[in-house]
Amino acid sequence: MRIAMIGTGYVGLVSGACFADFGHEVVCVDKDAKKIAALRAGEIPIFEPGLDELVARSVRERRLSFTTDLAPAVREAEVVFVAVGTPARRGDGHSDLTFVYEAAREIAAAAQGNMVLVTKSTVPVGTGDEIERIVRSARPDLNIAVVSNPEFLREGAAITDFKRPDRIVIGTDDALAGDVMREVYRPLYLNNPPLLFTGRRTAELIKYAANAFLATKITFINEIADLCEAVGANVQEVARGIGLDNRIGPKFLHAGPGYGGSCFPKDTLALIKTAQEADAPINIVETVISVNEARKQALAKRVSDACGGSLAGKIVAVLGLTFKPNTDDMRDAPSLVLVPALIDAGAIVRAHDPQGMEQAKRLLPGAHFSDGPYQAAEGADALVIVTEWDAYRALDLDRIRSGMKSPVVVDLRNIYRPDEMAAKGFRYFSIGRPAAGD
Ligand SMILES: NC(=O)c1ccc[n+]([C@@H]2O[C@H](COP(=O)([O-])OP(=O)(O)OC[C@H]3O[C@@H](n4cnc5c(N)ncnc54)[C@H](O)[C@@H]3O)[C@@H](O)[C@H]2O)c1
């Protein structure tokens, strides 16, 4: 099938490359000329494991191309996906749909025949209705079916998630559009993922409900971790003890610095806005948002407490800046709250991240950046692990210890064991676990 993907960011590029790998003919469109020029030159503008090879193969085999010119891409396509950004609107937390509606108008203007317009961006309930109104009034001569097909991929594992999804949600009441979507995803049938057909509004809401549930699960275990610290219990054992219950499940029960990233913060906010406006507030998600925010705000105090109550003049090494490993995405990362708070408290921050430093340098102007974890730790009064990159999981602890001025480690991801850290001579603070010997 001929597919146009409007928006070539994390979701558009991965989806476009995967569809092309399935054998579809895909044109990825983006307004960002630099991004398209880079892609045409064989450079991948984001870090996502395996994406470079996938893109190169489909480009070589002429199934995948890139352009800034939306109109010809849309004219040739049977299916047009919209994967543009839907950030939180400044000030009120509503989802900013400017890019989505603009794309819808451009698609309608360029369309030459009947087509299926699929919203892959995460959009609030009712957005599909508005897109339909826009395209109908612009092109009463055409039959453009508007379908919702939310995306559930995770950055860092995006290709596997896209090719082996837990489910594919397709929101449409239009039988013909449903058949087209079956055809788009037919190459996935081998893996047999459930194809869930729903109404369009339901599909839109499924995406928000999924993210809000996961954000709630993380926030729940984070509060249990705080309780563990207060009463001398171990949150990892509690998580295992409850996670083995099939009704609960083991995933998303890792206590840490609070959720961040490009989706959970903005999607939880947008969901509570939708709910408030519908006069059906979701109190639990409102609480999750404020608990998570407070947690991020309190991170610097954890470090300060570990350093004896003051950070003035102290050198703090920060390992990991991205919101999770295996991505270069810095959007709403906990480090964006922690690092400025450390600096405000008088600390000198030396940060390192395997992939996120280029973006981080723009976002954390007061921080210094090191070439590696050992360089960051050299002469430091404390070392804070913020993101659990593999590169930090097996550090040479003797080398770290001997380089540091004072052997304080604050592990916000629980990647080390309190007993091994104590044996190496560290004063080790983690999340929701008793210190060695307690
Ligand atoms: N990032 C994720 O992990 C993830 C996962 C699931 C769903 N989503 C959702 O997918 C959507 C896209 O997210 P993302 O992270 O890929 O965003 P992104 O910011 O990385 O990419 C969006 C791209 O769209 C382009 N764009 C905007 N308007 C355009 C237009 N009119 N024509 C052509 N290009 C245009 C931008 O230049 C940008 O490159 C969002 O709604 C997001 O919530 C994201």
Short mmCIF file of C-alpha atoms and ligand atoms in Angstrom, two decimals:
data_model
loop_
_atom_site.label_atom_id
_atom_site.label_comp_id
_atom_site.label_asym_id
_atom_site.label_seq_id
_atom_site.Cartn_x
_atom_site.Cartn_y
_atom_site.Cartn_z
CA MET A 1 0.00 0.00 0.00
CA ARG A 2 1.07 3.58 -0.49
CA ILE A 3 1.33 5.37 2.83
CA ALA A 4 2.16 8.99 3.69
CA MET A 5 3.37 9.67 7.23
CA ILE A 6 2.92 13.30 8.26
CA GLY A 7 5.39 14.12 11.04
CA THR A 8 8.72 12.30 11.13
CA GLY A 9 9.56 12.40 14.84
CA TYR A 10 9.98 9.48 17.25
CA VAL A 11 6.62 7.97 16.30
CA GLY A 12 6.41 8.95 12.63
CA LEU A 13 9.92 7.81 11.76
CA VAL A 14 9.66 4.48 13.59
CA SER A 15 6.16 3.78 12.24
CA GLY A 16 7.13 4.81 8.71
CA ALA A 17 10.29 2.69 8.75
CA CYS A 18 8.42 -0.34 10.15
CA PHE A 19 5.57 -0.04 7.60
CA ALA A 20 8.20 0.17 4.84
CA ASP A 21 9.95 -2.88 6.28
CA PHE A 22 6.63 -4.75 6.03
CA GLY A 23 6.66 -4.00 2.29
CA HIS A 24 4.46 -0.90 2.10
CA GLU A 25 5.63 2.12 0.11
CA VAL A 26 6.08 4.95 2.59
CA VAL A 27 6.84 8.63 2.24
CA CYS A 28 7.71 10.38 5.50
CA VAL A 29 6.92 14.08 5.51
CA ASP A 30 8.17 16.72 7.92
CA LYS A 31 8.13 20.50 8.03
CA ASP A 32 11.59 20.49 9.57
CA ALA A 33 13.86 20.83 6.54
CA LYS A 34 17.01 20.07 8.57
CA LYS A 35 15.53 16.79 9.76
CA ILE A 36 14.56 15.76 6.23
CA ALA A 37 17.96 16.77 4.82
CA ALA A 38 19.67 14.67 7.51
CA LEU A 39 17.47 11.66 6.78
CA ARG A 40 18.13 11.99 3.07
CA ALA A 41 21.84 12.04 3.84
CA GLY A 42 21.45 8.77 5.75
CA GLU A 43 21.61 10.33 9.23
CA ILE A 44 19.04 9.41 11.87
CA PRO A 45 18.04 12.52 13.85
CA ILE A 46 17.09 10.57 17.01
CA PHE A 47 18.69 7.76 18.98
CA GLU A 48 16.59 4.60 18.84
CA PRO A 49 18.27 1.19 18.83
CA GLY A 50 18.12 -0.57 15.44
CA LEU A 51 16.44 2.34 13.64
CA ASP A 52 19.46 3.26 11.50
CA GLU A 53 19.64 -0.20 9.90
CA LEU A 54 15.89 -0.41 9.40
CA VAL A 55 15.75 2.98 7.67
CA ALA A 56 18.84 2.30 5.55
CA ARG A 57 17.44 -1.02 4.29
CA SER A 58 14.07 0.36 3.22
CA VAL A 59 15.63 3.45 1.64
CA ARG A 60 18.03 1.19 -0.29
CA GLU A 61 15.13 -0.95 -1.45
CA ARG A 62 13.20 2.17 -2.43
CA ARG A 63 10.23 1.62 -0.15
CA LEU A 64 10.98 4.58 2.12
CA SER A 65 11.64 8.20 1.21
CA PHE A 66 11.62 11.59 2.91
CA THR A 67 10.26 14.95 1.88
CA THR A 68 9.19 18.35 3.16
CA ASP A 69 6.59 18.53 0.41
CA LEU A 70 3.31 17.25 1.83
CA ALA A 71 1.09 17.66 -1.23
CA PRO A 72 2.63 15.14 -3.64
CA ALA A 73 3.08 12.60 -0.83
CA VAL A 74 -0.62 12.89 0.07
CA ARG A 75 -1.79 12.83 -3.56
CA GLU A 76 -0.10 9.47 -4.14
CA ALA A 77 -1.19 7.87 -0.86
CA GLU A 78 -4.09 5.54 -0.09
CA VAL A 79 -3.60 6.01 3.63
CA VAL A 80 -2.28 9.14 5.33
CA PHE A 81 -1.09 8.93 8.93
CA VAL A 82 -0.79 12.00 11.13
CA ALA A 83 2.04 11.60 13.68
CA VAL A 84 2.76 15.23 14.54
CA GLY A 85 3.42 16.42 18.08
CA THR A 86 0.65 17.14 20.59
CA PRO A 87 2.52 18.89 23.42
CA ALA A 88 0.85 20.28 26.51
CA ARG A 89 -0.47 23.77 25.84
CA ARG A 90 1.40 26.36 27.82
CA GLY A 91 -0.53 27.58 30.82
CA ASP A 92 -3.45 25.20 31.03
CA GLY A 93 -2.20 21.65 30.31
CA HIS A 94 -4.67 21.01 27.50
CA SER A 95 -3.27 19.12 24.55
CA ASP A 96 -2.09 21.61 21.93
CA LEU A 97 -3.73 20.45 18.71
CA THR A 98 -2.38 23.21 16.46
CA PHE A 99 -0.08 20.82 14.54
CA VAL A 100 -2.80 18.20 14.14
CA TYR A 101 -5.40 20.59 12.75
CA GLU A 102 -2.85 22.29 10.53
CA ALA A 103 -1.82 18.90 9.12
CA ALA A 104 -5.50 17.99 8.58
CA ARG A 105 -6.07 21.21 6.62
CA GLU A 106 -2.96 20.63 4.48
CA ILE A 107 -3.94 17.02 3.81
CA ALA A 108 -7.47 18.01 2.80
CA ALA A 109 -6.14 20.68 0.44
CA ALA A 110 -3.75 18.23 -1.22
CA ALA A 111 -6.06 15.20 -1.47
CA GLN A 112 -7.06 14.13 -4.97
CA GLY A 113 -9.19 11.10 -4.29
CA ASN A 114 -10.91 9.23 -1.50
CA MET A 115 -8.55 8.22 1.25
CA VAL A 116 -8.20 7.12 4.84
CA LEU A 117 -6.76 9.72 7.21
CA VAL A 118 -5.41 8.06 10.35
CA THR A 119 -4.56 9.92 13.55
CA LYS A 120 -1.59 8.26 15.22
CA SER A 121 -0.79 11.28 17.38
CA THR A 122 -2.20 11.06 20.89
CA VAL A 123 -5.26 13.31 20.79
CA PRO A 124 -8.11 14.01 23.24
CA VAL A 125 -11.53 12.49 22.80
CA GLY A 126 -13.44 14.26 20.07
CA THR A 127 -10.40 15.38 18.07
CA GLY A 128 -11.28 12.91 15.30
CA ASP A 129 -14.73 14.57 15.04
CA GLU A 130 -13.09 17.98 14.59
CA ILE A 131 -10.64 16.62 12.00
CA GLU A 132 -13.58 15.13 10.14
CA ARG A 133 -15.36 18.50 10.22
CA ILE A 134 -12.22 20.23 8.87
CA VAL A 135 -11.69 17.81 5.98
CA ARG A 136 -15.41 17.61 5.09
CA SER A 137 -15.81 21.36 4.91
CA ALA A 138 -12.56 21.74 2.92
CA ARG A 139 -13.32 18.85 0.56
CA PRO A 140 -17.03 18.09 0.28
CA ASP A 141 -16.17 16.49 -3.09
CA LEU A 142 -14.17 13.66 -1.50
CA ASN A 143 -14.80 10.82 0.89
CA ILE A 144 -12.03 11.05 3.47
CA ALA A 145 -12.53 8.59 6.34
CA VAL A 146 -11.00 9.73 9.62
CA VAL A 147 -9.70 6.87 11.79
CA SER A 148 -8.04 6.84 15.20
CA ASN A 149 -5.08 4.46 15.59
CA PRO A 150 -3.20 5.44 18.75
CA GLU A 151 0.40 4.34 19.09
CA PHE A 152 1.70 2.50 22.15
CA LEU A 153 5.40 2.09 21.30
CA ARG A 154 7.98 2.85 23.97
CA GLU A 155 11.07 4.85 23.12
CA GLY A 156 14.14 2.66 23.52
CA ALA A 157 12.22 -0.44 22.40
CA ALA A 158 10.17 1.22 19.70
CA ILE A 159 10.84 -1.13 16.80
CA THR A 160 10.03 -4.30 18.73
CA ASP A 161 6.97 -2.63 20.20
CA PHE A 162 5.78 -1.56 16.77
CA LYS A 163 6.38 -4.94 15.16
CA ARG A 164 5.17 -7.02 18.08
CA PRO A 165 2.50 -4.88 19.71
CA ASP A 166 0.38 -6.13 22.60
CA ARG A 167 -2.61 -4.88 20.62
CA ILE A 168 -3.54 -2.61 17.74
CA VAL A 169 -6.44 -0.26 18.42
CA ILE A 170 -8.44 1.00 15.47
CA GLY A 171 -11.24 3.48 16.06
CA THR A 172 -13.70 3.78 13.20
CA ASP A 173 -17.33 3.06 12.34
CA ASP A 174 -16.54 3.04 8.63
CA ALA A 175 -16.38 -0.56 7.35
CA LEU A 176 -14.31 0.29 4.27
CA ALA A 177 -11.78 2.25 6.33
CA GLY A 178 -11.64 -0.73 8.70
CA ASP A 179 -10.73 -3.01 5.79
CA VAL A 180 -7.98 -0.62 4.70
CA MET A 181 -6.55 -0.63 8.23
CA ARG A 182 -6.63 -4.45 8.29
CA GLU A 183 -4.61 -4.38 5.08
CA VAL A 184 -2.11 -1.88 6.52
CA TYR A 185 -1.47 -4.16 9.51
CA ARG A 186 -1.81 -7.48 7.61
CA PRO A 187 1.96 -8.13 7.65
CA LEU A 188 1.70 -8.30 11.45
CA TYR A 189 -0.80 -11.16 11.44
CA LEU A 190 2.01 -13.69 11.72
CA ASN A 191 2.66 -12.38 15.21
CA ASN A 192 -1.08 -12.43 15.80
CA PRO A 193 -1.60 -9.27 17.85
CA PRO A 194 -5.19 -8.58 18.86
CA LEU A 195 -6.74 -6.08 16.47
CA LEU A 196 -9.22 -4.14 18.53
CA PHE A 197 -11.91 -2.31 16.56
CA THR A 198 -13.77 0.36 18.53
CA GLY A 199 -15.58 3.61 17.99
CA ARG A 200 -13.29 6.53 17.28
CA ARG A 201 -13.86 8.29 20.60
CA THR A 202 -13.22 5.06 22.49
CA ALA A 203 -9.92 4.52 20.66
CA GLU A 204 -8.84 8.05 21.52
CA LEU A 205 -9.64 7.47 25.17
CA ILE A 206 -7.92 4.05 25.34
CA LYS A 207 -4.55 5.71 24.75
CA TYR A 208 -5.02 8.20 27.60
CA ALA A 209 -6.46 5.58 29.95
CA ALA A 210 -3.45 3.31 29.28
CA ASN A 211 -0.89 6.02 29.98
CA ALA A 212 -2.74 7.30 33.05
CA PHE A 213 -2.93 3.76 34.43
CA LEU A 214 0.81 3.18 33.95
CA ALA A 215 1.64 6.58 35.49
CA THR A 216 -0.57 5.62 38.44
CA LYS A 217 1.20 2.27 38.85
CA ILE A 218 4.61 3.98 38.94
CA THR A 219 3.40 6.60 41.38
CA PHE A 220 1.85 3.94 43.59
CA ILE A 221 5.11 2.02 43.96
CA ASN A 222 6.99 5.29 44.52
CA GLU A 223 4.77 6.10 47.49
CA ILE A 224 5.14 2.54 48.78
CA ALA A 225 8.92 3.10 48.50
CA ASP A 226 8.62 6.19 50.72
CA LEU A 227 6.69 4.12 53.23
CA CYS A 228 9.35 1.40 53.05
CA GLU A 229 11.99 3.99 53.91
CA ALA A 230 9.94 5.16 56.89
CA VAL A 231 9.27 1.69 58.30
CA GLY A 232 12.42 -0.20 57.29
CA ALA A 233 10.97 -2.40 54.53
CA ASN A 234 12.34 -3.16 51.06
CA VAL A 235 10.36 -1.87 48.09
CA GLN A 236 11.96 -4.27 45.60
CA GLU A 237 10.74 -7.21 47.65
CA VAL A 238 7.31 -5.62 48.07
CA ALA A 239 7.15 -5.09 44.28
CA ARG A 240 8.07 -8.72 43.67
CA GLY A 241 5.64 -9.87 46.30
CA ILE A 242 2.73 -8.05 44.73
CA GLY A 243 3.90 -8.34 41.09
CA LEU A 244 3.78 -12.14 41.18
CA ASP A 245 0.04 -11.77 41.59
CA ASN A 246 -1.25 -12.09 38.01
CA ARG A 247 -3.93 -9.51 38.71
CA ILE A 248 -1.19 -6.96 39.40
CA GLY A 249 1.73 -8.06 37.20
CA PRO A 250 5.42 -7.27 37.67
CA LYS A 251 5.86 -4.42 35.16
CA PHE A 252 5.97 -0.72 36.07
CA LEU A 253 6.69 -1.50 39.70
CA HIS A 254 10.20 -0.07 39.85
CA ALA A 255 10.45 2.73 42.37
CA GLY A 256 12.47 5.69 41.17
CA PRO A 257 12.68 9.46 40.77
CA GLY A 258 9.16 9.88 39.35
CA TYR A 259 7.90 9.42 35.81
CA GLY A 260 8.85 11.81 33.02
CA GLY A 261 9.23 11.61 29.27
CA SER A 262 7.36 12.79 26.22
CA CYS A 263 4.05 11.10 27.03
CA PHE A 264 3.00 10.45 30.65
CA PRO A 265 3.28 14.04 31.97
CA LYS A 266 1.40 15.67 29.09
CA ASP A 267 -1.10 12.84 28.60
CA THR A 268 -2.11 12.66 32.26
CA LEU A 269 -2.58 16.43 32.26
CA ALA A 270 -4.65 16.37 29.06
CA LEU A 271 -6.80 13.54 30.44
CA ILE A 272 -7.71 15.41 33.61
CA LYS A 273 -8.56 18.48 31.53
CA THR A 274 -10.88 16.43 29.31
CA ALA A 275 -12.44 14.84 32.38
CA GLN A 276 -12.95 18.14 34.19
CA GLU A 277 -14.61 19.65 31.15
CA ALA A 278 -16.86 16.62 30.80
CA ASP A 279 -17.83 17.09 34.45
CA ALA A 280 -16.43 13.65 35.26
CA PRO A 281 -13.15 14.47 37.06
CA ILE A 282 -10.64 11.65 37.52
CA ASN A 283 -9.43 12.43 41.02
CA ILE A 284 -6.95 9.58 41.16
CA VAL A 285 -5.02 10.89 38.13
CA GLU A 286 -5.11 14.45 39.49
CA THR A 287 -3.47 13.13 42.65
CA VAL A 288 -0.93 11.08 40.67
CA ILE A 289 0.18 14.23 38.84
CA SER A 290 0.70 16.24 42.01
CA VAL A 291 2.42 13.37 43.86
CA ASN A 292 4.79 12.85 40.93
CA GLU A 293 5.58 16.55 40.68
CA ALA A 294 6.30 16.76 44.41
CA ARG A 295 8.57 13.72 44.13
CA LYS A 296 10.68 15.33 41.41
CA GLN A 297 10.88 18.56 43.41
CA ALA A 298 12.13 16.63 46.45
CA LEU A 299 14.98 14.82 44.65
CA ALA A 300 17.59 17.49 45.38
CA LYS A 301 16.79 17.25 49.10
CA ARG A 302 17.58 13.52 48.98
CA VAL A 303 21.02 14.40 47.62
CA SER A 304 21.50 17.22 50.10
CA ASP A 305 20.53 14.96 53.03
CA ALA A 306 23.00 12.32 51.80
CA CYS A 307 25.68 15.03 51.79
CA GLY A 308 24.99 16.03 55.38
CA GLY A 309 22.40 18.75 54.79
CA SER A 310 24.21 21.23 52.55
CA LEU A 311 25.27 21.24 48.93
CA ALA A 312 27.05 24.60 48.98
CA GLY A 313 30.30 24.25 47.03
CA LYS A 314 29.89 20.47 46.69
CA ILE A 315 30.67 18.72 43.42
CA VAL A 316 27.82 16.41 42.43
CA ALA A 317 28.26 13.92 39.59
CA VAL A 318 24.98 13.14 37.84
CA LEU A 319 24.84 9.97 35.74
CA GLY A 320 21.97 9.79 33.26
CA LEU A 321 19.94 12.74 32.00
CA THR A 322 17.38 11.28 29.58
CA PHE A 323 14.02 10.25 31.03
CA LYS A 324 14.92 6.61 30.49
CA PRO A 325 17.74 4.59 28.92
CA ASN A 326 18.15 3.92 25.19
CA THR A 327 16.75 7.22 24.03
CA ASP A 328 18.14 10.72 23.60
CA ASP A 329 14.75 12.20 24.54
CA MET A 330 15.01 14.78 27.31
CA ARG A 331 11.33 15.83 27.34
CA ASP A 332 10.13 16.20 30.95
CA ALA A 333 13.05 14.14 32.27
CA PRO A 334 13.41 14.16 36.09
CA SER A 335 16.98 15.45 35.57
CA LEU A 336 15.49 18.73 34.31
CA VAL A 337 14.09 19.31 37.79
CA LEU A 338 16.93 17.76 39.79
CA VAL A 339 19.96 19.40 38.15
CA PRO A 340 18.73 23.04 38.40
CA ALA A 341 17.69 22.40 42.02
CA LEU A 342 21.18 21.06 42.83
CA ILE A 343 22.72 24.13 41.22
CA ASP A 344 20.32 26.45 43.09
CA ALA A 345 21.41 24.79 46.31
CA GLY A 346 25.02 25.75 45.56
CA ALA A 347 26.30 22.51 44.03
CA ILE A 348 28.62 22.25 41.05
CA VAL A 349 27.04 19.66 38.79
CA ARG A 350 29.07 17.44 36.50
CA ALA A 351 26.74 15.44 34.30
CA HIS A 352 27.08 12.59 31.85
CA ASP A 353 24.66 10.74 29.59
CA PRO A 354 25.50 8.22 26.86
CA GLN A 355 23.12 9.78 24.28
CA GLY A 356 21.32 12.80 25.72
CA MET A 357 24.14 15.30 26.25
CA GLU A 358 23.62 17.27 23.05
CA GLN A 359 20.00 17.99 23.96
CA ALA A 360 20.82 18.37 27.65
CA LYS A 361 23.42 21.06 27.04
CA ARG A 362 20.69 23.34 25.71
CA LEU A 363 18.33 22.56 28.57
CA LEU A 364 20.73 22.61 31.53
CA PRO A 365 22.83 25.73 31.00
CA GLY A 366 24.35 25.77 34.50
CA ALA A 367 25.71 22.23 34.40
CA HIS A 368 29.16 21.00 33.35
CA PHE A 369 29.36 17.97 31.10
CA SER A 370 31.85 15.12 31.36
CA ASP A 371 33.09 12.65 28.78
CA GLY A 372 32.25 9.62 30.86
CA PRO A 373 31.07 8.42 34.29
CA TYR A 374 34.59 8.19 35.72
CA GLN A 375 35.46 11.72 34.63
CA ALA A 376 32.20 12.99 36.19
CA ALA A 377 32.97 11.20 39.48
CA GLU A 378 36.57 12.45 39.75
CA GLY A 379 36.84 14.64 42.85
CA ALA A 380 33.06 14.55 43.44
CA ASP A 381 31.42 14.82 46.85
CA ALA A 382 28.48 12.74 45.69
CA LEU A 383 27.40 10.69 42.71
CA VAL A 384 23.75 10.47 41.72
CA ILE A 385 22.42 7.80 39.34
CA VAL A 386 19.36 9.26 37.63
CA THR A 387 18.89 7.03 34.56
CA GLU A 388 19.62 3.31 34.52
CA TRP A 389 21.69 3.10 31.33
CA ASP A 390 23.44 -0.27 30.89
CA ALA A 391 26.74 1.63 30.86
CA TYR A 392 26.17 2.52 34.54
CA ARG A 393 25.13 -0.93 35.71
CA ALA A 394 28.60 -2.42 35.86
CA LEU A 395 30.83 0.51 36.74
CA ASP A 396 34.29 -0.24 38.10
CA LEU A 397 33.29 0.70 41.63
CA ASP A 398 36.84 0.70 42.97
CA ARG A 399 37.81 3.21 40.30
CA ILE A 400 34.79 5.38 41.06
CA ARG A 401 35.45 5.17 44.80
CA SER A 402 39.12 6.05 44.55
CA GLY A 403 38.38 9.03 42.28
CA MET A 404 35.71 10.57 44.51
CA LYS A 405 36.45 13.11 47.22
CA SER A 406 33.79 11.59 49.40
CA PRO A 407 32.17 8.21 48.64
CA VAL A 408 28.49 9.15 48.65
CA VAL A 409 26.24 7.49 46.07
CA VAL A 410 22.54 8.31 45.65
CA ASP A 411 21.04 5.65 43.40
CA LEU A 412 17.61 6.82 42.25
CA ARG A 413 17.12 3.64 40.17
CA ASN A 414 18.21 0.95 42.64
CA ILE A 415 20.67 -0.56 40.16
CA TYR A 416 23.21 -1.51 42.85
CA ARG A 417 22.84 -3.59 46.01
CA PRO A 418 23.24 -1.87 49.37
CA ASP A 419 25.50 -4.66 50.70
CA GLU A 420 27.89 -4.58 47.69
CA MET A 421 28.11 -0.80 47.87
CA ALA A 422 28.82 -0.88 51.61
CA ALA A 423 31.50 -3.53 51.03
CA LYS A 424 33.13 -1.21 48.50
CA GLY A 425 33.23 1.56 51.09
CA PHE A 426 30.41 3.76 49.81
CA ARG A 427 27.79 5.56 51.81
CA TYR A 428 24.95 4.38 49.62
CA PHE A 429 21.41 5.76 49.49
CA SER A 430 18.77 4.18 47.28
CA ILE A 431 14.99 4.28 46.91
CA GLY A 432 12.82 2.40 49.39
CA ARG A 433 15.50 -0.04 50.56
CA PRO A 434 17.22 -0.23 53.93
CA ALA A 435 20.93 0.60 53.96
CA ALA A 436 23.32 -2.35 54.43
CA GLY A 437 23.28 -3.50 58.04
CA ASP A 438 19.90 -1.87 58.85
N1 LIG B 1 7.38 9.57 21.62
C1 LIG B 1 6.71 8.51 22.02
O1 LIG B 1 7.24 7.61 22.65
C2 LIG B 1 5.24 8.37 21.68
C3 LIG B 1 4.60 7.14 21.89
C4 LIG B 1 3.24 7.02 21.56
C5 LIG B 1 2.54 8.12 21.07
N2 LIG B 1 3.18 9.31 20.90
C6 LIG B 1 2.43 10.44 20.34
O2 LIG B 1 2.79 10.57 18.96
C7 LIG B 1 2.78 11.96 18.58
C8 LIG B 1 4.12 12.35 18.02
O3 LIG B 1 5.09 12.24 19.05
P1 LIG B 1 6.66 12.30 18.75
O4 LIG B 1 7.34 12.00 20.03
O5 LIG B 1 6.96 11.48 17.55
O6 LIG B 1 6.79 13.87 18.37
P2 LIG B 1 8.04 14.64 17.73
O7 LIG B 1 7.99 16.00 18.27
O8 LIG B 1 9.29 13.81 17.90
O9 LIG B 1 7.72 14.67 16.16
C9 LIG B 1 6.69 15.39 15.58
C10 LIG B 1 7.15 15.85 14.20
O10 LIG B 1 6.04 16.40 13.48
C11 LIG B 1 6.54 17.44 12.66
N3 LIG B 1 5.40 18.27 12.20
C12 LIG B 1 4.59 19.09 12.92
N4 LIG B 1 3.63 19.62 12.13
C13 LIG B 1 3.82 19.13 10.88
C14 LIG B 1 3.14 19.29 9.65
N5 LIG B 1 2.05 20.06 9.52
N6 LIG B 1 3.63 18.63 8.58
C15 LIG B 1 4.72 17.84 8.68
N7 LIG B 1 5.38 17.64 9.82
C16 LIG B 1 4.95 18.27 10.92
C17 LIG B 1 7.55 18.14 13.54
O11 LIG B 1 8.47 18.90 12.79
C18 LIG B 1 8.21 16.95 14.24
O12 LIG B 1 9.36 16.49 13.54
C19 LIG B 1 2.36 12.73 19.83
O13 LIG B 1 0.99 12.94 19.82
C20 LIG B 1 2.75 11.78 20.96
O14 LIG B 1 1.97 12.00 22.10
C21 LIG B 1 4.52 9.46 21.18
#
